[in-house]
C-alpha cells in the first residue's frame, strides 16, 4: 500500500460491535480475563498496552517500513528509552548539534551512566575514528534542529554495520513521507510525534520504530512498559487522527517552505538561509539522495544584532512567536534564547516552522517584518 492509504487505514483498528467507522478511545486501564485465565482482547493493563496505543504503533511502524513501534509520552521519553536500554558504561556518538532537549538529557540525566561524544556527523572519517570499544549507538538527527544540517544516513550506517554499532535516526523533521532511515540502513527511527505526526500543536508524544525484533528491542519494550512513560489513550487517538493527513500536510509544508526559502535567500537583510532544499545548502546533494522532499523547517540569519533579530520575530503577525514545530500554523522562534547559555545557535538566527497558511500571506508577513528591520 502507498503511504496515503497506510496513513488513513493502519491506525484504525475498529472491531467494535456497533460498527463505528473510527476506532473508539478505550479509556479502561484494565482488561477482563477469559474463564481460562487468558486475555482474549490481547491487553492486560494499559501501562503495558492499550488498543489505541497498538493502533498508533501499528500505523507508524508501517509508515516507517519497520516491524514494530513503541509509543511514548514525549519525544524525549522515546529517546530516553533507548538510552535506558543500553548497558551502563556504553558509549554513544551523537551529533554536535543534537536537538538541545536530548542533548541536555544525555549530559545531565545520563552523566555518569553513559559516555557521550558530540561529533560532527557530516565528517564520516571523524565518526569512524570516534568509535571506541564500548561504542554501542550512533544517534543521527537529519535534518537537524535548528541548523538543518544533513547527515549521510547511508554513510553512517555502513560504518556502524562494519563496527557492529547500532544507529538510531531522529526523523522528526523529515517524517516518513520524505525520508525512510530504516531503508537506508538505520536500526531504529525516533520521532517527536508532538510535531508533524500530531500536526496540530495539541498533543505531546514520541515513538520508536525498529527494523528487526532483537533482544535489544525487547529491552526497549520493557523500558516502555516498566518505566511507564506511555501516552494516554486520548493522546494516541489524537496522534492517529493527525497521521491520517500527514502525507498531504507534508507536501503543503514543503511547497510553502521552498517558496519562502527562495524569498529569504534573495532578501538583502538576510545573511544566510538554512534549508536543505536550496542548491547552496552544503549538504544539498546528500539531502536530495536520501529525501524525496525537504520538509517545512528552515532557519535564517540576518545582517544584524540579536536585538534586531528578536525584533523581526516580534513584528511578524501571521507567524506566531512560540517554540515547537510541525503544526498547521506557522511559528517563528529565536532559538538561541530558548536553548540557554550553552547554545551553539547563532544569536542572529530565527527558526521557522512553515505552516499551511497561504504562502503569499506568509511571504508578505516576512517582507513587512524584514522591511522594518
Ligand atoms: N527531536 C527533535 C528533532 C525535536 O525537535 C524535539 C522537540 O522539539 C524532540 C526530539 C523532543 O520531542 P518532545 O518535545 O516531544 O519530547
Short mmCIF file of C-alpha atoms and ligand atoms in Angstrom, two decimals:
data_model
loop_
_atom_site.label_atom_id
_atom_site.label_comp_id
_atom_site.label_asym_id
_atom_site.label_seq_id
_atom_site.Cartn_x
_atom_site.Cartn_y
_atom_site.Cartn_z
CA UNK A 1 0.00 0.00 0.00
CA UNK A 2 1.04 3.58 -0.63
CA UNK A 3 1.76 5.98 2.19
CA UNK A 4 -1.56 7.87 1.93
CA UNK A 5 -3.53 4.63 2.33
CA UNK A 6 -1.36 3.37 5.18
CA UNK A 7 -1.73 6.70 7.00
CA UNK A 8 -5.52 6.50 6.86
CA UNK A 9 -6.18 2.81 7.49
CA UNK A 10 -3.39 1.27 9.55
CA UNK A 11 -4.13 3.25 12.71
CA UNK A 12 -7.79 2.47 12.72
CA UNK A 13 -8.47 -0.99 14.10
CA UNK A 14 -12.22 -0.79 14.55
CA UNK A 15 -13.68 -4.07 15.69
CA UNK A 16 -16.41 -2.65 17.89
CA UNK A 17 -19.74 -4.41 17.71
CA UNK A 18 -21.55 -1.14 16.97
CA UNK A 19 -19.67 -0.88 13.66
CA UNK A 20 -18.12 2.51 14.41
CA UNK A 21 -16.04 3.62 11.43
CA UNK A 22 -13.48 5.34 13.65
CA UNK A 23 -11.78 3.37 16.41
CA UNK A 24 -13.17 4.48 19.77
CA UNK A 25 -10.95 5.68 22.63
CA UNK A 26 -10.52 2.84 25.12
CA UNK A 27 -10.23 4.54 28.49
CA UNK A 28 -10.29 1.35 30.54
CA UNK A 29 -6.98 0.82 32.31
CA UNK A 30 -7.63 -2.88 32.77
CA UNK A 31 -8.94 -5.75 30.61
CA UNK A 32 -11.07 -8.75 31.56
CA UNK A 33 -9.67 -12.27 31.57
CA UNK A 34 -11.46 -15.17 29.95
CA UNK A 35 -12.66 -18.13 32.06
CA UNK A 36 -9.42 -19.94 31.32
CA UNK A 37 -7.39 -17.02 32.67
CA UNK A 38 -6.24 -15.81 29.26
CA UNK A 39 -6.73 -12.30 27.92
CA UNK A 40 -8.93 -12.73 24.84
CA UNK A 41 -8.78 -8.99 23.97
CA UNK A 42 -4.98 -9.11 23.78
CA UNK A 43 -4.48 -6.48 26.51
CA UNK A 44 -3.88 -6.79 30.25
CA UNK A 45 -3.22 -3.35 31.69
CA UNK A 46 -2.87 -0.01 29.90
CA UNK A 47 0.71 0.74 31.01
CA UNK A 48 1.73 -2.42 29.12
CA UNK A 49 -0.58 -1.98 26.12
CA UNK A 50 -3.85 -0.41 25.06
CA UNK A 51 -5.91 -0.68 21.84
CA UNK A 52 -5.32 2.98 20.89
CA UNK A 53 -1.60 2.71 21.53
CA UNK A 54 -1.42 -0.51 19.50
CA UNK A 55 -3.10 1.26 16.58
CA UNK A 56 -0.69 4.18 16.79
CA UNK A 57 2.29 1.83 16.97
CA UNK A 58 0.97 -0.16 14.03
CA UNK A 59 0.49 2.80 11.70
CA UNK A 60 3.88 4.37 12.49
CA UNK A 61 5.71 1.04 12.12
CA UNK A 62 4.11 0.61 8.68
CA UNK A 63 4.82 4.21 7.62
CA UNK A 64 8.49 3.82 8.55
CA UNK A 65 8.66 0.34 6.92
CA UNK A 66 9.70 -1.17 10.25
CA UNK A 67 8.44 -4.29 12.01
CA UNK A 68 7.27 -2.79 15.29
CA UNK A 69 6.95 0.57 17.05
CA UNK A 70 6.78 1.64 20.68
CA UNK A 71 4.93 4.83 21.62
CA UNK A 72 5.92 7.11 24.49
CA UNK A 73 4.55 10.18 26.24
CA UNK A 74 7.05 12.52 24.52
CA UNK A 75 9.88 12.51 22.02
CA UNK A 76 12.36 12.82 24.86
CA UNK A 77 10.83 9.80 26.61
CA UNK A 78 11.27 7.82 23.37
CA UNK A 79 14.94 8.85 23.16
CA UNK A 80 15.39 8.11 26.84
CA UNK A 81 14.06 4.57 26.36
CA UNK A 82 16.94 3.77 24.00
CA UNK A 83 19.45 5.30 26.40
CA UNK A 84 17.95 3.33 29.30
CA UNK A 85 18.12 0.11 27.33
CA UNK A 86 21.90 0.47 26.84
CA UNK A 87 24.23 -1.17 29.36
CA UNK A 88 25.68 1.35 31.84
CA UNK A 89 29.12 2.48 30.62
CA UNK A 90 28.11 2.30 26.95
CA UNK A 91 29.48 4.98 24.67
CA UNK A 92 27.20 6.97 22.35
CA UNK A 93 28.19 9.10 19.38
CA UNK A 94 25.70 11.93 18.98
CA UNK A 95 25.56 14.92 16.63
CA UNK A 96 27.27 18.08 17.88
CA UNK A 97 24.09 19.99 17.02
CA UNK A 98 21.69 17.39 18.50
CA UNK A 99 18.23 18.75 19.48
CA UNK A 100 19.09 20.56 22.71
CA UNK A 101 16.49 18.74 24.85
CA UNK A 102 18.00 15.34 24.04
CA UNK A 103 21.50 16.75 24.31
CA UNK A 104 20.72 18.03 27.82
CA UNK A 105 19.09 14.71 28.71
CA UNK A 106 22.35 12.92 27.85
CA UNK A 107 24.54 15.50 29.54
CA UNK A 108 22.51 15.95 32.73
CA UNK A 109 20.45 12.82 33.39
CA UNK A 110 22.74 10.16 31.91
CA UNK A 111 26.01 11.76 33.08
CA UNK A 112 27.99 9.06 34.86
CA UNK A 113 25.84 6.31 33.35
CA UNK A 114 26.57 6.67 29.64
CA UNK A 115 29.62 8.13 27.90
CA UNK A 116 28.78 10.55 25.09
CA UNK A 117 30.81 12.28 22.42
CA UNK A 118 29.14 15.01 20.40
CA UNK A 119 30.69 14.75 16.95
CA UNK A 120 30.40 16.44 13.54
CA UNK A 121 28.48 13.68 11.77
CA UNK A 122 28.99 15.25 8.36
CA UNK A 123 32.60 14.08 8.56
CA UNK A 124 32.48 10.28 8.14
CA UNK A 125 36.19 9.86 8.93
CA UNK A 126 35.68 11.61 12.29
CA UNK A 127 32.72 9.36 13.05
CA UNK A 128 34.80 6.29 12.23
CA UNK A 129 37.66 7.49 14.43
CA UNK A 130 35.29 8.28 17.32
CA UNK A 131 34.13 4.68 17.62
CA UNK A 132 35.57 3.01 20.73
CA UNK A 133 35.40 -0.49 22.14
CA UNK A 134 32.35 0.41 24.23
CA UNK A 135 30.52 2.37 21.49
CA UNK A 136 27.03 0.92 21.21
CA UNK A 137 24.99 3.61 19.47
CA UNK A 138 25.29 6.34 16.87
CA UNK A 139 22.48 8.88 17.08
CA UNK A 140 21.61 10.73 13.87
CA UNK A 141 19.29 13.68 13.54
CA UNK A 142 18.73 14.74 9.95
CA UNK A 143 17.82 17.41 9.03
CA UNK A 144 18.90 18.74 12.41
CA UNK A 145 17.26 21.21 14.75
CA UNK A 146 17.78 24.17 14.31
CA UNK A 147 20.69 24.34 11.82
CA UNK A 148 19.13 21.96 9.27
CA UNK A 149 22.40 20.06 8.95
CA UNK A 150 22.10 16.92 6.86
CA UNK A 151 23.76 13.63 7.79
CA UNK A 152 24.58 10.99 5.22
CA UNK A 153 22.45 8.17 6.66
CA UNK A 154 23.83 5.50 4.31
CA UNK A 155 27.42 6.57 5.02
CA UNK A 156 26.99 6.47 8.81
CA UNK A 157 25.12 3.16 8.70
CA UNK A 158 27.76 1.45 6.63
CA UNK A 159 30.45 2.46 9.17
CA UNK A 160 28.18 1.39 12.04
CA UNK A 161 27.46 -2.00 10.46
CA UNK A 162 31.15 -2.67 9.94
CA UNK A 163 31.86 -1.75 13.58
CA UNK A 164 28.74 -3.52 14.94
CA UNK A 165 27.23 -0.36 16.39
CA UNK A 166 23.51 0.42 16.39
CA UNK A 167 22.13 3.50 14.63
CA UNK A 168 19.03 5.45 15.62
CA UNK A 169 17.81 8.28 13.40
CA UNK A 170 15.63 11.11 14.72
CA UNK A 171 13.29 11.51 11.74
CA UNK A 172 11.13 14.24 13.28
CA UNK A 173 11.88 16.94 10.68
CA UNK A 174 11.66 14.78 7.55
CA UNK A 175 8.90 12.33 8.59
CA UNK A 176 8.45 9.02 6.73
CA UNK A 177 6.75 10.97 3.95
CA UNK A 178 10.14 12.32 2.85
CA UNK A 179 12.78 10.02 4.39
CA UNK A 180 12.92 6.34 5.36
CA UNK A 181 16.01 5.84 7.54
CA UNK A 182 15.41 2.09 8.09
CA UNK A 183 15.57 1.50 4.34
CA UNK A 184 18.85 3.48 4.30
CA UNK A 185 20.39 1.18 6.93
CA UNK A 186 19.38 2.56 10.35
CA UNK A 187 18.28 0.13 13.08
CA UNK A 188 15.78 2.46 14.76
CA UNK A 189 13.82 5.56 13.93
CA UNK A 190 12.74 8.02 16.57
CA UNK A 191 10.08 10.74 16.35
CA UNK A 192 8.77 13.53 18.42
CA UNK A 193 5.20 12.85 17.30
CA UNK A 194 4.36 16.14 19.02
CA UNK A 195 5.47 17.72 15.74
CA UNK A 196 4.35 16.72 12.24
CA UNK A 197 2.62 13.45 13.16
CA UNK A 198 0.20 15.11 15.58
CA UNK A 199 0.37 18.08 13.25
CA UNK A 200 -1.90 20.49 15.15
CA UNK A 201 0.20 21.53 18.19
CA UNK A 202 -2.21 19.87 20.59
CA UNK A 203 -0.70 16.52 21.59
CA UNK A 204 2.68 15.51 23.02
CA UNK A 205 4.22 12.17 22.06
CA UNK A 206 7.22 10.20 20.93
CA UNK A 207 7.73 6.95 19.09
CA UNK A 208 10.49 4.47 18.26
CA UNK A 209 10.40 2.09 15.32
CA UNK A 210 12.64 -0.94 14.88
CA UNK A 211 13.84 -2.67 11.75
CA UNK A 212 14.11 -6.04 13.50
CA UNK A 213 12.83 -7.84 16.57
CA UNK A 214 16.00 -8.27 18.63
CA UNK A 215 16.81 -8.74 22.34
CA UNK A 216 17.70 -5.01 22.45
CA UNK A 217 14.23 -4.15 21.13
CA UNK A 218 12.68 -6.39 23.82
CA UNK A 219 14.64 -4.37 26.39
CA UNK A 220 13.20 -1.16 24.93
CA UNK A 221 9.73 -2.70 25.21
CA UNK A 222 10.47 -3.48 28.87
CA UNK A 223 11.60 0.09 29.47
CA UNK A 224 8.36 1.27 27.85
CA UNK A 225 6.03 -0.80 30.00
CA UNK A 226 8.05 -0.82 33.24
CA UNK A 227 9.20 2.82 33.28
CA UNK A 228 5.70 3.65 32.09
CA UNK A 229 6.32 6.89 30.16
CA UNK A 230 3.44 5.94 27.88
CA UNK A 231 0.92 8.14 26.06
CA UNK A 232 -2.71 8.18 27.20
CA UNK A 233 -5.38 6.56 25.00
CA UNK A 234 -6.65 10.05 24.15
CA UNK A 235 -3.16 11.21 23.09
CA UNK A 236 -2.81 8.09 20.92
CA UNK A 237 -6.19 8.78 19.33
CA UNK A 238 -5.20 12.38 18.60
CA UNK A 239 -1.89 11.34 17.06
CA UNK A 240 -3.52 8.69 14.89
CA UNK A 241 -6.04 11.32 13.77
CA UNK A 242 -3.20 13.68 12.82
CA UNK A 243 -1.30 10.99 10.94
CA UNK A 244 -4.22 10.44 8.56
CA UNK A 245 -3.41 13.71 6.78
CA UNK A 246 0.38 13.57 7.26
CA UNK A 247 1.32 12.93 3.60
CA UNK A 248 -0.82 15.80 2.32
CA UNK A 249 0.25 18.17 5.06
CA UNK A 250 3.93 17.42 4.47
CA UNK A 251 3.63 18.24 0.79
CA UNK A 252 1.97 21.55 1.66
CA UNK A 253 4.64 22.38 4.26
CA UNK A 254 7.42 21.60 1.77
CA UNK A 255 5.84 23.61 -1.05
CA UNK A 256 5.44 26.69 1.16
CA UNK A 257 8.93 26.25 2.62
CA UNK A 258 10.53 26.05 -0.83
CA UNK A 259 8.99 29.40 -1.84
CA UNK A 260 9.85 31.05 1.47
CA UNK A 261 13.44 29.81 1.30
CA UNK A 262 13.81 31.38 -2.17
CA UNK A 263 12.25 34.62 -0.96
CA UNK A 264 14.55 34.84 2.07
CA UNK A 265 17.59 33.83 0.04
CA UNK A 266 17.10 36.85 -2.22
CA UNK A 267 16.35 39.32 0.61
CA UNK A 268 19.09 41.91 1.30
CA UNK A 269 18.56 41.80 5.10
CA UNK A 270 19.11 38.04 5.20
CA UNK A 271 22.65 36.76 5.75
CA UNK A 272 22.12 33.02 5.22
CA UNK A 273 19.21 30.61 4.76
CA UNK A 274 19.49 27.11 6.23
CA UNK A 275 17.19 24.92 4.11
CA UNK A 276 18.37 21.62 2.59
CA UNK A 277 16.22 22.16 -0.50
CA UNK A 278 18.37 25.10 -1.61
CA UNK A 279 21.15 24.25 -4.08
CA UNK A 280 23.50 26.38 -1.96
CA UNK A 281 22.97 24.20 1.15
CA UNK A 282 26.29 22.49 1.99
CA UNK A 283 24.69 19.04 2.04
CA UNK A 284 22.04 19.55 -0.66
CA UNK A 285 23.31 16.64 -2.75
CA UNK A 286 23.17 14.23 0.18
CA UNK A 287 19.75 15.55 1.18
CA UNK A 288 18.47 15.02 -2.37
CA UNK A 289 19.85 11.47 -2.39
CA UNK A 290 18.02 10.40 0.76
CA UNK A 291 14.94 12.64 0.93
CA UNK A 292 12.11 12.82 -1.58
CA UNK A 293 11.42 16.42 -0.50
CA UNK A 294 12.92 18.80 2.04
CA UNK A 295 10.23 19.48 4.61
CA UNK A 296 8.81 22.59 6.22
CA UNK A 297 11.59 23.62 8.64
CA UNK A 298 14.20 26.27 7.97
CA UNK A 299 16.34 28.80 9.78
CA UNK A 300 17.89 32.05 8.64
CA UNK A 301 20.35 34.57 9.99
CA UNK A 302 20.06 38.30 9.39
CA UNK A 303 22.64 41.02 8.95
CA UNK A 304 22.14 42.46 12.40
CA UNK A 305 22.31 42.08 16.15
CA UNK A 306 20.40 39.76 18.48
CA UNK A 307 18.09 42.64 19.39
CA UNK A 308 17.28 43.29 15.72
CA UNK A 309 16.72 39.58 15.16
CA UNK A 310 14.27 39.35 18.08
CA UNK A 311 12.58 42.49 16.85
CA UNK A 312 11.83 40.84 13.48
CA UNK A 313 10.24 37.89 15.27
CA UNK A 314 8.12 40.28 17.33
CA UNK A 315 6.92 42.12 14.21
CA UNK A 316 5.60 39.01 12.48
CA UNK A 317 1.81 38.80 12.51
CA UNK A 318 0.90 35.55 10.73
CA UNK A 319 3.84 33.62 12.21
CA UNK A 320 3.33 33.10 15.95
CA UNK A 321 6.36 33.50 18.20
CA UNK A 322 6.47 30.18 20.02
CA UNK A 323 8.61 27.12 20.42
CA UNK A 324 7.87 23.71 18.82
CA UNK A 325 7.15 22.96 15.18
CA UNK A 326 5.25 20.83 12.71
CA UNK A 327 1.75 22.24 13.24
CA UNK A 328 -0.54 23.66 10.58
CA UNK A 329 0.15 27.18 11.92
CA UNK A 330 3.46 28.89 11.14
CA UNK A 331 5.79 29.53 14.06
CA UNK A 332 8.92 31.62 14.46
CA UNK A 333 11.49 31.22 17.17
CA UNK A 334 14.66 32.86 18.37
CA UNK A 335 16.37 29.56 19.17
CA UNK A 336 19.46 30.82 20.98
CA UNK A 337 17.37 32.34 23.76
CA UNK A 338 15.28 29.20 24.25
CA UNK A 339 18.30 26.88 24.23
CA UNK A 340 20.03 28.63 27.13
CA UNK A 341 23.60 29.68 27.91
CA UNK A 342 25.44 26.74 26.27
CA UNK A 343 23.60 27.16 22.96
CA UNK A 344 25.59 26.70 19.74
CA UNK A 345 22.93 28.52 17.73
CA UNK A 346 23.88 31.97 16.36
CA UNK A 347 22.12 34.81 18.18
CA UNK A 348 21.08 36.39 14.85
CA UNK A 349 19.17 33.25 13.81
CA UNK A 350 15.42 32.71 13.58
CA UNK A 351 13.87 29.29 13.02
CA UNK A 352 10.68 28.98 11.02
CA UNK A 353 8.18 26.16 11.17
CA UNK A 354 6.40 26.88 7.92
CA UNK A 355 2.72 26.08 8.24
CA UNK A 356 -0.10 25.57 5.81
CA UNK A 357 -1.42 29.13 5.53
CA UNK A 358 -1.37 30.62 2.02
CA UNK A 359 2.24 31.13 1.05
CA UNK A 360 1.64 34.69 -0.23
CA UNK A 361 0.40 35.70 3.23
CA UNK A 362 3.46 34.17 4.87
CA UNK A 363 5.84 35.90 2.44
CA UNK A 364 4.03 39.24 2.86
CA UNK A 365 4.35 38.86 6.64
CA UNK A 366 8.08 38.18 6.41
CA UNK A 367 8.52 41.07 3.95
CA UNK A 368 6.88 43.59 6.28
CA UNK A 369 8.85 42.41 9.33
CA UNK A 370 12.17 42.45 7.45
CA UNK A 371 11.48 45.83 5.83
CA UNK A 372 11.27 47.48 9.24
CA UNK A 373 14.45 45.84 10.48
N1 LIG B 1 13.73 15.61 18.41
C1 LIG B 1 13.56 16.77 17.75
C2 LIG B 1 14.24 16.96 16.43
C3 LIG B 1 12.77 17.78 18.30
O1 LIG B 1 12.62 18.93 17.62
C4 LIG B 1 12.15 17.57 19.56
C5 LIG B 1 11.34 18.63 20.20
O2 LIG B 1 11.40 19.79 19.80
C6 LIG B 1 12.36 16.35 20.22
C7 LIG B 1 13.15 15.39 19.61
C8 LIG B 1 11.77 16.09 21.58
O3 LIG B 1 10.40 15.86 21.45
P1 LIG B 1 9.32 16.18 22.62
O4 LIG B 1 9.30 17.66 22.81
O5 LIG B 1 8.07 15.58 22.08
O6 LIG B 1 9.81 15.49 23.85
#
